[in-house]
PDB file of C-alpha atoms in Angstrom:
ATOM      1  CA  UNK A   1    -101.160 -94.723-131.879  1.00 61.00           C
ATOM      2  CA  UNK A   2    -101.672 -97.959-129.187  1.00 65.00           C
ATOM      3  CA  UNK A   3     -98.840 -99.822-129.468  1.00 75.00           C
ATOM      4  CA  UNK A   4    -100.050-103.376-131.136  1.00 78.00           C
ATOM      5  CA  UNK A   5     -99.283-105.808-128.169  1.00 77.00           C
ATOM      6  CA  UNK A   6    -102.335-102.817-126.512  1.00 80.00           C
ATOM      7  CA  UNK A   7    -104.678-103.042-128.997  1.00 79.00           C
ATOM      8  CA  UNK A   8    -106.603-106.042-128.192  1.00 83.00           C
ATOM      9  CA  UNK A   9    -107.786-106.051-124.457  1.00 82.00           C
ATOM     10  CA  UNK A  10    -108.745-109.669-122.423  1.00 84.00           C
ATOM     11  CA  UNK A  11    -112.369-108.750-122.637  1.00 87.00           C
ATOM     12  CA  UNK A  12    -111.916-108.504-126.342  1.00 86.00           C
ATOM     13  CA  UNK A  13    -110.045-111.369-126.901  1.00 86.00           C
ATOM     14  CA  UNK A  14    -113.006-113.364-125.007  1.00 87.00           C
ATOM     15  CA  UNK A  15    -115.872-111.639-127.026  1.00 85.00           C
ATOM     16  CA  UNK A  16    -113.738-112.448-130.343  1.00 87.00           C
ATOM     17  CA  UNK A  17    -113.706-116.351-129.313  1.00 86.00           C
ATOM     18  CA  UNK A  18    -117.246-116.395-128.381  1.00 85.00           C
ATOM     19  CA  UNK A  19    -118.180-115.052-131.947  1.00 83.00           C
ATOM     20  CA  UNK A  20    -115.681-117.319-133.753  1.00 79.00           C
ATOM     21  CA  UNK A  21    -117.314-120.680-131.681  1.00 80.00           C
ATOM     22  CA  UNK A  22    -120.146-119.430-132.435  1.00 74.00           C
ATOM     23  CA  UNK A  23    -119.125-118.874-136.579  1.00 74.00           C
ATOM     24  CA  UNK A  24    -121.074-115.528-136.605  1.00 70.00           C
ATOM     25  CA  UNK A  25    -118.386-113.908-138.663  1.00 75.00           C
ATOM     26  CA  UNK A  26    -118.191-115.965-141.494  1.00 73.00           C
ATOM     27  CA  UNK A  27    -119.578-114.229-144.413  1.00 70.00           C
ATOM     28  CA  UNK A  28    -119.446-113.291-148.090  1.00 67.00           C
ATOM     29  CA  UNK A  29    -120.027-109.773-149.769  1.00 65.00           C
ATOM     30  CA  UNK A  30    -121.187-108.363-152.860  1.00 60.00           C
ATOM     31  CA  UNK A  31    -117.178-108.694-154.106  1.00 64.00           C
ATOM     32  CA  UNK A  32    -117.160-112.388-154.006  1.00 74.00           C
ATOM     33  CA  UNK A  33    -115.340-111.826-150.520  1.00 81.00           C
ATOM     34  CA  UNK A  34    -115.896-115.062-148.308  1.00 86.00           C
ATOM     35  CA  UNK A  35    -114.862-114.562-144.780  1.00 88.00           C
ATOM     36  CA  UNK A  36    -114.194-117.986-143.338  1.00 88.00           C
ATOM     37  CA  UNK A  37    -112.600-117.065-139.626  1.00 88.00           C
ATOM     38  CA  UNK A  38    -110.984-114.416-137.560  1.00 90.00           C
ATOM     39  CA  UNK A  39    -109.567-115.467-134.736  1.00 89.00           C
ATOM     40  CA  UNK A  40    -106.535-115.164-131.929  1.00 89.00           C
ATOM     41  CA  UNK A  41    -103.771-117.214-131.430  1.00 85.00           C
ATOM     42  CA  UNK A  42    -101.782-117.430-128.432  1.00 79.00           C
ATOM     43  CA  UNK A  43     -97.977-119.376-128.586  1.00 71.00           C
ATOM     44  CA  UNK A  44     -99.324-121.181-125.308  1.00 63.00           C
ATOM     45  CA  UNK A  45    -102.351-122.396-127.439  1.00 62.00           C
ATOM     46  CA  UNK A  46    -100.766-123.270-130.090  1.00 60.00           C
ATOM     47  CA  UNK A  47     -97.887-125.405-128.180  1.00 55.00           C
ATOM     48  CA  UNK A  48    -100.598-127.442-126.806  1.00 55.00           C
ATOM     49  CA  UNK A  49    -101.972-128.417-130.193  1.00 58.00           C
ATOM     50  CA  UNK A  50    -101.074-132.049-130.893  1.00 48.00           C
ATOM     51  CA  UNK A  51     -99.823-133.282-134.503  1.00 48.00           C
ATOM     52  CA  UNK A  52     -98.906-129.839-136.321  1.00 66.00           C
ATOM     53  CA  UNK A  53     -97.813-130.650-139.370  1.00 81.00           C
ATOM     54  CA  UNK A  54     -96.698-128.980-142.950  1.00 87.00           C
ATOM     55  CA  UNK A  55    -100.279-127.893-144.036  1.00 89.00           C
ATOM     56  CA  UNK A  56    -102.109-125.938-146.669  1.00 89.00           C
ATOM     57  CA  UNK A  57    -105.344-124.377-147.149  1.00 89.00           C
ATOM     58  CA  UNK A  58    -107.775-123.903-149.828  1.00 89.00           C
ATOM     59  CA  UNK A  59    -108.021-120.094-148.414  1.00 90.00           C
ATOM     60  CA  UNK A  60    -106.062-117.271-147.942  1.00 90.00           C
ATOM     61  CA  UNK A  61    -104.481-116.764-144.367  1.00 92.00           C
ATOM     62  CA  UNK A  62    -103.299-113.098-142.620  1.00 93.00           C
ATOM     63  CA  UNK A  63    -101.526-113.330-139.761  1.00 93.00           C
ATOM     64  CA  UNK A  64    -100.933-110.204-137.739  1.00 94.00           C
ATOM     65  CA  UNK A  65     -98.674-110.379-134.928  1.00 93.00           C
ATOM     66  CA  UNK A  66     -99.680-108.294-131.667  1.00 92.00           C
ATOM     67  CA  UNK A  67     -96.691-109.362-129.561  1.00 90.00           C
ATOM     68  CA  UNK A  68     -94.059-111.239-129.686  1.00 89.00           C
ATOM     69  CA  UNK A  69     -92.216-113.108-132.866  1.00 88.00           C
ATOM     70  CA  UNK A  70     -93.176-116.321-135.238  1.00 88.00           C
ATOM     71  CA  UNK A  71     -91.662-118.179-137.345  1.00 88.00           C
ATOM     72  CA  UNK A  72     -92.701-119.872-140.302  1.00 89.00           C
ATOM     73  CA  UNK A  73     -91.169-122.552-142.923  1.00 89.00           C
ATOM     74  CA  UNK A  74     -92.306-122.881-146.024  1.00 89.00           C
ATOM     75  CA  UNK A  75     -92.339-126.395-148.410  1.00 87.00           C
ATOM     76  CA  UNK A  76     -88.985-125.346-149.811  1.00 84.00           C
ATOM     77  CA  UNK A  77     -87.591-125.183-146.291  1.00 82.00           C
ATOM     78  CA  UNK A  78     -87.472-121.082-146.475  1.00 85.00           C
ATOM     79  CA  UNK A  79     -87.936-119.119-143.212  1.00 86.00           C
ATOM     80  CA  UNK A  80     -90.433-115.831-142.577  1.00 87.00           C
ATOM     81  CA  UNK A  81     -89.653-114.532-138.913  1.00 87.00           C
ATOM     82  CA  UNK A  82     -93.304-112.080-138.398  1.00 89.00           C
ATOM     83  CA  UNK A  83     -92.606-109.784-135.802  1.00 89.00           C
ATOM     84  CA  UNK A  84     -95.028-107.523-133.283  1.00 90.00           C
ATOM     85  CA  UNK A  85     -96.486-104.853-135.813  1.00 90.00           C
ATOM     86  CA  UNK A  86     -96.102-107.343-138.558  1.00 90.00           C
ATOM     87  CA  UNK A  87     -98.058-109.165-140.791  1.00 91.00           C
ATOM     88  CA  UNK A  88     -97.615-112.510-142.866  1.00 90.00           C
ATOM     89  CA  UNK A  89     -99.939-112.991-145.974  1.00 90.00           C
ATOM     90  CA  UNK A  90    -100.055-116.950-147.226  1.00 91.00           C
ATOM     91  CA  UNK A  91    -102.353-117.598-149.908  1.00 90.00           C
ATOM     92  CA  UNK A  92    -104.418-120.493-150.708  1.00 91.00           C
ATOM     93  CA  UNK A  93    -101.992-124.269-151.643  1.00 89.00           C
ATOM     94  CA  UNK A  94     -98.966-122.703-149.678  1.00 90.00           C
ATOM     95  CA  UNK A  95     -97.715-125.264-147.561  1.00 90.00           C
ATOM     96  CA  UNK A  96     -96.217-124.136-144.567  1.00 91.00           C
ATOM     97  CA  UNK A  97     -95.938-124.674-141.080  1.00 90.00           C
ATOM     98  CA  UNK A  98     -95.355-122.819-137.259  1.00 87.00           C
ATOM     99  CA  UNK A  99     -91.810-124.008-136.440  1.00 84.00           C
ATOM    100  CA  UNK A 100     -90.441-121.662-133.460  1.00 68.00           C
ATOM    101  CA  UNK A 101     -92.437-123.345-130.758  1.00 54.00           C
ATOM    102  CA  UNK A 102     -90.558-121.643-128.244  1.00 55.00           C
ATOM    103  CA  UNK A 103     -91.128-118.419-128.875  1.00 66.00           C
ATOM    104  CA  UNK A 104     -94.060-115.872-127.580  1.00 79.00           C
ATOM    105  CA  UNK A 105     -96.881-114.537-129.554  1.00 87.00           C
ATOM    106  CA  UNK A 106     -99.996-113.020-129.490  1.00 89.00           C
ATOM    107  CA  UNK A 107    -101.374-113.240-133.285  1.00 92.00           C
ATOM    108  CA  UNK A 108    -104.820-112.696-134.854  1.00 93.00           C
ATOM    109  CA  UNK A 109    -105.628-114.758-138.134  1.00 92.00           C
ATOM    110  CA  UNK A 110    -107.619-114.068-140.496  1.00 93.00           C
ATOM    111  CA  UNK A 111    -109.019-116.408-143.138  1.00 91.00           C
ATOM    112  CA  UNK A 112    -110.587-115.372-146.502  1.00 90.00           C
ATOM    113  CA  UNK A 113    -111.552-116.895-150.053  1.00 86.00           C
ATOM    114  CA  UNK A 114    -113.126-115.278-153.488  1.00 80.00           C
ATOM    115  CA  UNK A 115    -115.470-116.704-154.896  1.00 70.00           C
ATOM    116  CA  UNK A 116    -115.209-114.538-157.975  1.00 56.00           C
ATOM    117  CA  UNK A 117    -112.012-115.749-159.899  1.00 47.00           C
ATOM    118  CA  UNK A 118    -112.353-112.005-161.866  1.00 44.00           C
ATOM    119  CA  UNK A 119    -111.469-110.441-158.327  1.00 48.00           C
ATOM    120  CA  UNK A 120    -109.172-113.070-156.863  1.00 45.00           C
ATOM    121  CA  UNK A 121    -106.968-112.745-159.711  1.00 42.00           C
ATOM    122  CA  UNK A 122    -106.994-109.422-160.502  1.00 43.00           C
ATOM    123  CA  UNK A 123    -106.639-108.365-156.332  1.00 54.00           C
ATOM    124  CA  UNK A 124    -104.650-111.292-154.898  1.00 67.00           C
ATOM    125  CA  UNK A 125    -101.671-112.776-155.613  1.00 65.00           C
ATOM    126  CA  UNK A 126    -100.130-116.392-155.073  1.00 71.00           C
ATOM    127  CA  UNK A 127     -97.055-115.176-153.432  1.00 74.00           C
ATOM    128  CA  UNK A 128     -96.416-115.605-149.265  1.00 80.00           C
ATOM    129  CA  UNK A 129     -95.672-112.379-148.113  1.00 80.00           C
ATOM    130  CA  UNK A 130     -94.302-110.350-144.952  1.00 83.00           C
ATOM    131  CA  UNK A 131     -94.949-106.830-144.590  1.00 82.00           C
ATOM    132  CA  UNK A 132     -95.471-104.323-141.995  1.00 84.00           C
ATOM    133  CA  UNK A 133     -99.242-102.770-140.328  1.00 88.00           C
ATOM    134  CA  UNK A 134     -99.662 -99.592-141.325  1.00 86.00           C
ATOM    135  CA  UNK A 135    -101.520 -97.037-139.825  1.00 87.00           C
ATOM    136  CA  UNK A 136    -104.913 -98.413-141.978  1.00 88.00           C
ATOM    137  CA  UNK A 137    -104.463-101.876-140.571  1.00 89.00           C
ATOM    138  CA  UNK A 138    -103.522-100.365-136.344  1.00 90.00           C
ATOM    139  CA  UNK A 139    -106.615 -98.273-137.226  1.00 89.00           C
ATOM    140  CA  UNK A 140    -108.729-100.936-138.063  1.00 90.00           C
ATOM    141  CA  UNK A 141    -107.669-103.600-135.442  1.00 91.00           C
ATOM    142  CA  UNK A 142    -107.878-101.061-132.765  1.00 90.00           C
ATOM    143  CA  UNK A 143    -111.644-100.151-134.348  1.00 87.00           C
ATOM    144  CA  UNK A 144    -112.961-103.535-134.218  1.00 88.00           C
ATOM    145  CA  UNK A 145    -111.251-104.306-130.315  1.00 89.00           C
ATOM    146  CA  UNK A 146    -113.417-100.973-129.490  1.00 86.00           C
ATOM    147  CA  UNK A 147    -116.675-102.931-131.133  1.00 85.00           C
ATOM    148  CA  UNK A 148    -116.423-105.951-129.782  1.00 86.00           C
ATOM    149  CA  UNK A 149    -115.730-104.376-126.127  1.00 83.00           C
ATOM    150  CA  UNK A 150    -118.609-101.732-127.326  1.00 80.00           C
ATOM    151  CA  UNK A 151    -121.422-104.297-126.763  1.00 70.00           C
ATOM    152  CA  UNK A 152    -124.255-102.357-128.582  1.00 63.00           C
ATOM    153  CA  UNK A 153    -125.370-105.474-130.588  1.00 62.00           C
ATOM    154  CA  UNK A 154    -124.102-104.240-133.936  1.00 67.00           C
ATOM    155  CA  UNK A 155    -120.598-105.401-133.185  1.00 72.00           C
ATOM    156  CA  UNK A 156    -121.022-108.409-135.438  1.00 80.00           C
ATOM    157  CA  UNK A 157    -121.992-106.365-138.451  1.00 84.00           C
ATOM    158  CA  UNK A 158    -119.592-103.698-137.796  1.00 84.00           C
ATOM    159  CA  UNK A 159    -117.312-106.348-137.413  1.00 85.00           C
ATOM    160  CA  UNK A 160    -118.081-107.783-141.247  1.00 85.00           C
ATOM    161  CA  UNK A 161    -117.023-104.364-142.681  1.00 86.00           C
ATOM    162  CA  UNK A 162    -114.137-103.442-140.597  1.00 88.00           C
ATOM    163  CA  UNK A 163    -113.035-107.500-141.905  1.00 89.00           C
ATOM    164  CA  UNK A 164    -113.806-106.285-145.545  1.00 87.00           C
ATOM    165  CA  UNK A 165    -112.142-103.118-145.890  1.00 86.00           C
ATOM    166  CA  UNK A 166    -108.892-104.705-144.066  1.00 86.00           C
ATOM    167  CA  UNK A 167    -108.926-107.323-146.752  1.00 86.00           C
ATOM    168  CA  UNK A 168    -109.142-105.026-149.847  1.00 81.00           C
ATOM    169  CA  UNK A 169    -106.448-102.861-147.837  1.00 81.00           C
ATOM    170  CA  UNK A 170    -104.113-105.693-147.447  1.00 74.00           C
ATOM    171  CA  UNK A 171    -105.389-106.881-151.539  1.00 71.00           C
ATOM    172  CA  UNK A 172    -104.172-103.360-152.407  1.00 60.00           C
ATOM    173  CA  UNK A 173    -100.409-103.654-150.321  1.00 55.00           C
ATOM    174  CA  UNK A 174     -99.727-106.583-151.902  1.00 53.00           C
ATOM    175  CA  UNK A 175    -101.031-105.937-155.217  1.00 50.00           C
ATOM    176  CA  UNK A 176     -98.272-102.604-155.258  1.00 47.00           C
ATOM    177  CA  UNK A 177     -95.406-104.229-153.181  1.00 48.00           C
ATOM    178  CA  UNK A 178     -92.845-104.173-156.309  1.00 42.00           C
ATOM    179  CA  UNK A 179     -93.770-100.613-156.220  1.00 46.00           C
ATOM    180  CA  UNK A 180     -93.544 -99.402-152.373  1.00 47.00           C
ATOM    181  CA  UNK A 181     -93.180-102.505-150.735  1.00 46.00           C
ATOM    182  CA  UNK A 182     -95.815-101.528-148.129  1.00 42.00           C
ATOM    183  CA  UNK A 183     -94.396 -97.870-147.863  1.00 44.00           C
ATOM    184  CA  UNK A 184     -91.128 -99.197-146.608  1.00 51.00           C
ATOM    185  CA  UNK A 185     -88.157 -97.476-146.827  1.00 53.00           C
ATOM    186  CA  UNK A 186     -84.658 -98.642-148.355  1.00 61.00           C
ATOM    187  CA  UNK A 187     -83.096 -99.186-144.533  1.00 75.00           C
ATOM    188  CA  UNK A 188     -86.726-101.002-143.873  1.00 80.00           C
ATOM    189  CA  UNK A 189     -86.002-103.448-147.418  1.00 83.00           C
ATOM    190  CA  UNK A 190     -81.774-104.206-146.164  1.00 91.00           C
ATOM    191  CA  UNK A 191     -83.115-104.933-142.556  1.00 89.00           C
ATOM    192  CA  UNK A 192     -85.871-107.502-143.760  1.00 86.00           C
ATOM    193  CA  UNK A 193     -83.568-109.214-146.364  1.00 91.00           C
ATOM    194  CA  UNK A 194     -80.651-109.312-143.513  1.00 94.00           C
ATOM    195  CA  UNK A 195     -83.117-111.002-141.379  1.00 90.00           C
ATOM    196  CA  UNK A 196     -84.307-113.549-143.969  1.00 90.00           C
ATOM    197  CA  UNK A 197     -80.585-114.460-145.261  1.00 94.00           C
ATOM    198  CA  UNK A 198     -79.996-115.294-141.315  1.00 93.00           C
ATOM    199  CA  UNK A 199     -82.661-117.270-140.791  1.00 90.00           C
ATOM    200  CA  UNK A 200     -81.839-119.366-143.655  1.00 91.00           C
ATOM    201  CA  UNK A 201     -78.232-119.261-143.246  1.00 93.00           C
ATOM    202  CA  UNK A 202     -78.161-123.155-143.235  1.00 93.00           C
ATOM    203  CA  UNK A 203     -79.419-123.893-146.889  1.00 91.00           C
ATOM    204  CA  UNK A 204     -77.653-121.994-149.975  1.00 89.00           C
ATOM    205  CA  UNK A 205     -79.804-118.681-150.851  1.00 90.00           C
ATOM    206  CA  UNK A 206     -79.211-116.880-153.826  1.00 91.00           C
ATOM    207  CA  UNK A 207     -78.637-113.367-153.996  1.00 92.00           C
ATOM    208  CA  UNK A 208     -81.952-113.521-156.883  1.00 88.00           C
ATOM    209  CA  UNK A 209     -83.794-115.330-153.828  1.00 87.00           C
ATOM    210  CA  UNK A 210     -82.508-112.185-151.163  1.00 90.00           C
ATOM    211  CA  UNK A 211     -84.102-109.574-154.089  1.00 86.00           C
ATOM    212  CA  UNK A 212     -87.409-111.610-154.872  1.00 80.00           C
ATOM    213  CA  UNK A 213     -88.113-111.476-151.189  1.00 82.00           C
ATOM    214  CA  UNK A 214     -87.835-107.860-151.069  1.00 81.00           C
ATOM    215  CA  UNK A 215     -89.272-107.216-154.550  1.00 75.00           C
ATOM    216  CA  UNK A 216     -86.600-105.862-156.363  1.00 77.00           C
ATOM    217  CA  UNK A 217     -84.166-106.756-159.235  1.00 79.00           C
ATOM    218  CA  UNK A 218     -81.191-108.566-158.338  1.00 86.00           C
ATOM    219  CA  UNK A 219     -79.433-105.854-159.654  1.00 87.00           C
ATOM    220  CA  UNK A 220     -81.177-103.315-157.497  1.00 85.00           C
ATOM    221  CA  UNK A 221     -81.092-104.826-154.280  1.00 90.00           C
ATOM    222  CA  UNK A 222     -77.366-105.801-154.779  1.00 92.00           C
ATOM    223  CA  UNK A 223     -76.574-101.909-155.204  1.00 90.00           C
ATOM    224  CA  UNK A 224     -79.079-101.042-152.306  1.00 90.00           C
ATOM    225  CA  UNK A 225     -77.525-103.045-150.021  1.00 94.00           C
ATOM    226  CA  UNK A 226     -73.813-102.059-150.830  1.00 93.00           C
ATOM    227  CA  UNK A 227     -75.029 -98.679-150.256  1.00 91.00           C
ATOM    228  CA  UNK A 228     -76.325 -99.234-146.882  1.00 91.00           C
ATOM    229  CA  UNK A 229     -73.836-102.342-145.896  1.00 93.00           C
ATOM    230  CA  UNK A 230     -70.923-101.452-147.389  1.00 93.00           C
ATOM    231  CA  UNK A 231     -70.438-105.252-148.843  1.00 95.00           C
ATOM    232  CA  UNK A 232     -71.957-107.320-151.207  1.00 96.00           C
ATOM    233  CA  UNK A 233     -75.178-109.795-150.686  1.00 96.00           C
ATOM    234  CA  UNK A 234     -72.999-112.234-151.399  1.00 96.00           C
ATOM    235  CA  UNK A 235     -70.024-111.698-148.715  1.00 97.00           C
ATOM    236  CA  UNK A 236     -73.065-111.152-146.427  1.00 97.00           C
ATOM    237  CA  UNK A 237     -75.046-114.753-147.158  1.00 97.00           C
ATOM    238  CA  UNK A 238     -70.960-116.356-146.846  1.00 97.00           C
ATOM    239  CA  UNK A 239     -71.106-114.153-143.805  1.00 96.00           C
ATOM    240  CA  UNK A 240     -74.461-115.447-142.422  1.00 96.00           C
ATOM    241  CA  UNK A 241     -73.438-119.429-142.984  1.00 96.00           C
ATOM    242  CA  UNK A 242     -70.099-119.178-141.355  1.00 97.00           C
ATOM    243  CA  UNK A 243     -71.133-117.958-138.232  1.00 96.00           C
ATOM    244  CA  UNK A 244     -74.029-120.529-138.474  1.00 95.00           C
ATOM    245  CA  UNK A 245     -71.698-123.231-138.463  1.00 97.00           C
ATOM    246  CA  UNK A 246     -69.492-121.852-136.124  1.00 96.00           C
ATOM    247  CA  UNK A 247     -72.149-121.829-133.898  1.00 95.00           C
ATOM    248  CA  UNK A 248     -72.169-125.741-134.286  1.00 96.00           C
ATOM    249  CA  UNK A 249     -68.756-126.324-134.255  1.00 96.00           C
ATOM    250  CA  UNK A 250     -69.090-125.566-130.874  1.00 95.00           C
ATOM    251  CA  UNK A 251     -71.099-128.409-129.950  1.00 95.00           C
ATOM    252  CA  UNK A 252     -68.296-131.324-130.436  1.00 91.00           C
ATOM    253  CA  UNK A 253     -70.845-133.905-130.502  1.00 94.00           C
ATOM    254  CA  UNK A 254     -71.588-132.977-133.884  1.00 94.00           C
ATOM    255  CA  UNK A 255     -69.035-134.099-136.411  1.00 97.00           C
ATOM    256  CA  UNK A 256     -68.258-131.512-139.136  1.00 97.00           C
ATOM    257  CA  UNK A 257     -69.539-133.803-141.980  1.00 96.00           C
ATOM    258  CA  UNK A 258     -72.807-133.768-139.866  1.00 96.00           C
ATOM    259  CA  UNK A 259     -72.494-129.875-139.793  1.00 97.00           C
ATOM    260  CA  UNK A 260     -72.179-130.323-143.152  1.00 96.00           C
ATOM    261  CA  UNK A 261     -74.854-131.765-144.611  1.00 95.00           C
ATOM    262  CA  UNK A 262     -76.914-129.576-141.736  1.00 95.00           C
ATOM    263  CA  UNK A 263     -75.456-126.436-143.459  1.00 95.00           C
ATOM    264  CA  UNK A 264     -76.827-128.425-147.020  1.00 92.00           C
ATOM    265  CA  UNK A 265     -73.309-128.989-148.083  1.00 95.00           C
ATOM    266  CA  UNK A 266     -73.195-131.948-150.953  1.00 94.00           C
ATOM    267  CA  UNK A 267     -70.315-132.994-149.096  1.00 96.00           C
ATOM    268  CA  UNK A 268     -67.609-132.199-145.896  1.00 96.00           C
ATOM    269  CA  UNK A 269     -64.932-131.380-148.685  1.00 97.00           C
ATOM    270  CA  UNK A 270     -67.161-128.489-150.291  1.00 96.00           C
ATOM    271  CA  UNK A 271     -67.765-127.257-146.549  1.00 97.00           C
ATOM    272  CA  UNK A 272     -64.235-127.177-145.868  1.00 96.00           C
ATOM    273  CA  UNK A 273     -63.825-125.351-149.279  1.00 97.00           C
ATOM    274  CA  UNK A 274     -66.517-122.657-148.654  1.00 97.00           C
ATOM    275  CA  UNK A 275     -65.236-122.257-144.646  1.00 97.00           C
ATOM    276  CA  UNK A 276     -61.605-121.477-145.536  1.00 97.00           C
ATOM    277  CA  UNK A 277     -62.403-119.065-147.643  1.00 96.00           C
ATOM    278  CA  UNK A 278     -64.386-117.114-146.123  1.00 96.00           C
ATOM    279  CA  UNK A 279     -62.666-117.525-142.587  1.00 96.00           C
ATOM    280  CA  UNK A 280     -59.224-118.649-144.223  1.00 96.00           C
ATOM    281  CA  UNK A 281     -59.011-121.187-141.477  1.00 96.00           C
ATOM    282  CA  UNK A 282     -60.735-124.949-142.233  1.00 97.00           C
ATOM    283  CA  UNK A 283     -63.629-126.060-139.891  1.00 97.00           C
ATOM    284  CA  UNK A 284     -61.295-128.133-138.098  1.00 96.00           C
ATOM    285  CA  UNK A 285     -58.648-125.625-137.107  1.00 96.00           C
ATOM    286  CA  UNK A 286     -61.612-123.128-136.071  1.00 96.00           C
ATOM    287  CA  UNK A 287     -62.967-125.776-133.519  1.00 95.00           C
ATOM    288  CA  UNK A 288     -59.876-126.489-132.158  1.00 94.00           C
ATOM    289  CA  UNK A 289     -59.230-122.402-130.961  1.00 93.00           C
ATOM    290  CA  UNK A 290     -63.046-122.459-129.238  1.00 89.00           C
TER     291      UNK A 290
END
């Protein structure tokens, strides 16, 4: 299998713009499947696009990342970190916005609506989700970079159905995630929960929030992560904030009831509270040994 960051060569890239300027892709099916856009999306694009701002859509959004990493924050200030080889799924009123603007990406997004509220709710689902591209969606990517390089003058209508059976694909992944979560295995649920308790290490996650994310129980994820951690979610979130703030108590130009209410503390005393016991120094003492 072509690694992801391969899959998509210059010339395609340029064909795919020149259809999307051109809005010969937008369609609609016999399913009630509306196509709006499919597109790329490069960081240095994107960094030079002025006033981007927490925004929603009245479609569904997949974004599949070819290289690179992106981040995302949500309306309740939580964090997705999409990967090379990963996908994020946002559907339709889900306010969000890009927020690493440092980082490199290659992405291709895809936009969608139904226009049959029988198959939108019975194939979609109203939760933002992160998974990884299987071998369907490589497959099908890699299919429609060989059409559009192709040029035999079908490539728009083999385009249409590659588009189509991707979405019912990804419909069908998220429709069974409580059940396989994409075909990801229990190391593969620990490392994506790890990575979304440190990226919002500075707001106060619940261990109910850790599972949801994941799809499992509280109860399940809490013994599946023992298992593979050898400490609670818990001790890991306390884990995960302490070194967040340590990290700022380095910069002494921030006071520590600034890192406090950074680290969404009601108050300096609670911070101190929480700090000493997990490090069983205060914040103070810890700054003064860096």
């Amino acid at each position: 299998m072509v690694p992801m960051k391969n899959l998509f060569s210059k010339k395609a890239i340029l064909k795919l713009k020149e259809l999307y300027r051109k809005s010969l892709i937008s369609t609609e099916n016999e399913n009630g499947i509306n196509i709006v856009w499919f597109s790329p999306n490069f960081s240095e694009e994107q960094r030079n696009k002025p006033n981007l701002k927490m925004h929603c859509h009245t479609f569904y959004e997949v974004h599949f990342l070819l290289d690179g990493s992106a981040t995302y924050q949500t309306k309740d200030k939580s964090l997705f970190t999409v990967n090379a080889g990963e996908f994020l799924f946002i559907p339709p009123e889900k306010k969000h916005i890009l927020v690493d603007e440092s980082g490199s990406f290659k992405k291709l997004g895809l936009t969608f609506s139904c226009s049959d509220t029988k198959s939108e709710s019975y194939v979609f689902k109203d939760d933002l989700f992160c998974g990884v591209c299987d071998d369907f969606v490589k497959n099908t990517l890699s299919n429609i970079s060989h059409v559009l390089v192709s040029g035999n003058g079908a490539e728009v209508s083999i385009l249409k159905n590659c588009l189509f059976a991707l979405i019912l694909h990804m419909a069908d992944s998220v429709t069974t995630k409580s059940e396989d979560f994409i075909g990801a295995p229990s190391d593969e649920r620990v490392t994506r929960a790890k990575r979304f308790i440190e990226d919002n290490a500075k707001r106060d996650i619940s261990v109910g929030e850790v599972a949801a994310y994941v799809y499992l129980s509280s109860k399940q994820f809490g013994r599946l992560f023992k298992q593979a951690e050898h400490m609670t979610v818990t001790d890991f979130i306390a884990k995960c904030r302490c070194d967040k703030a340590k990290k700022l108590l380095g910069n002494k130009n921030i006071t520590i009831a600034e890192i406090a209410e950074t680290m969404s503390f009601s108050n300096e005393y609670n911070f101190n509270r929480f700090f000493k016991r997990v490090e069983g120094i205060t914040p103070g003492a810890y700054r003064m040994t860096i």
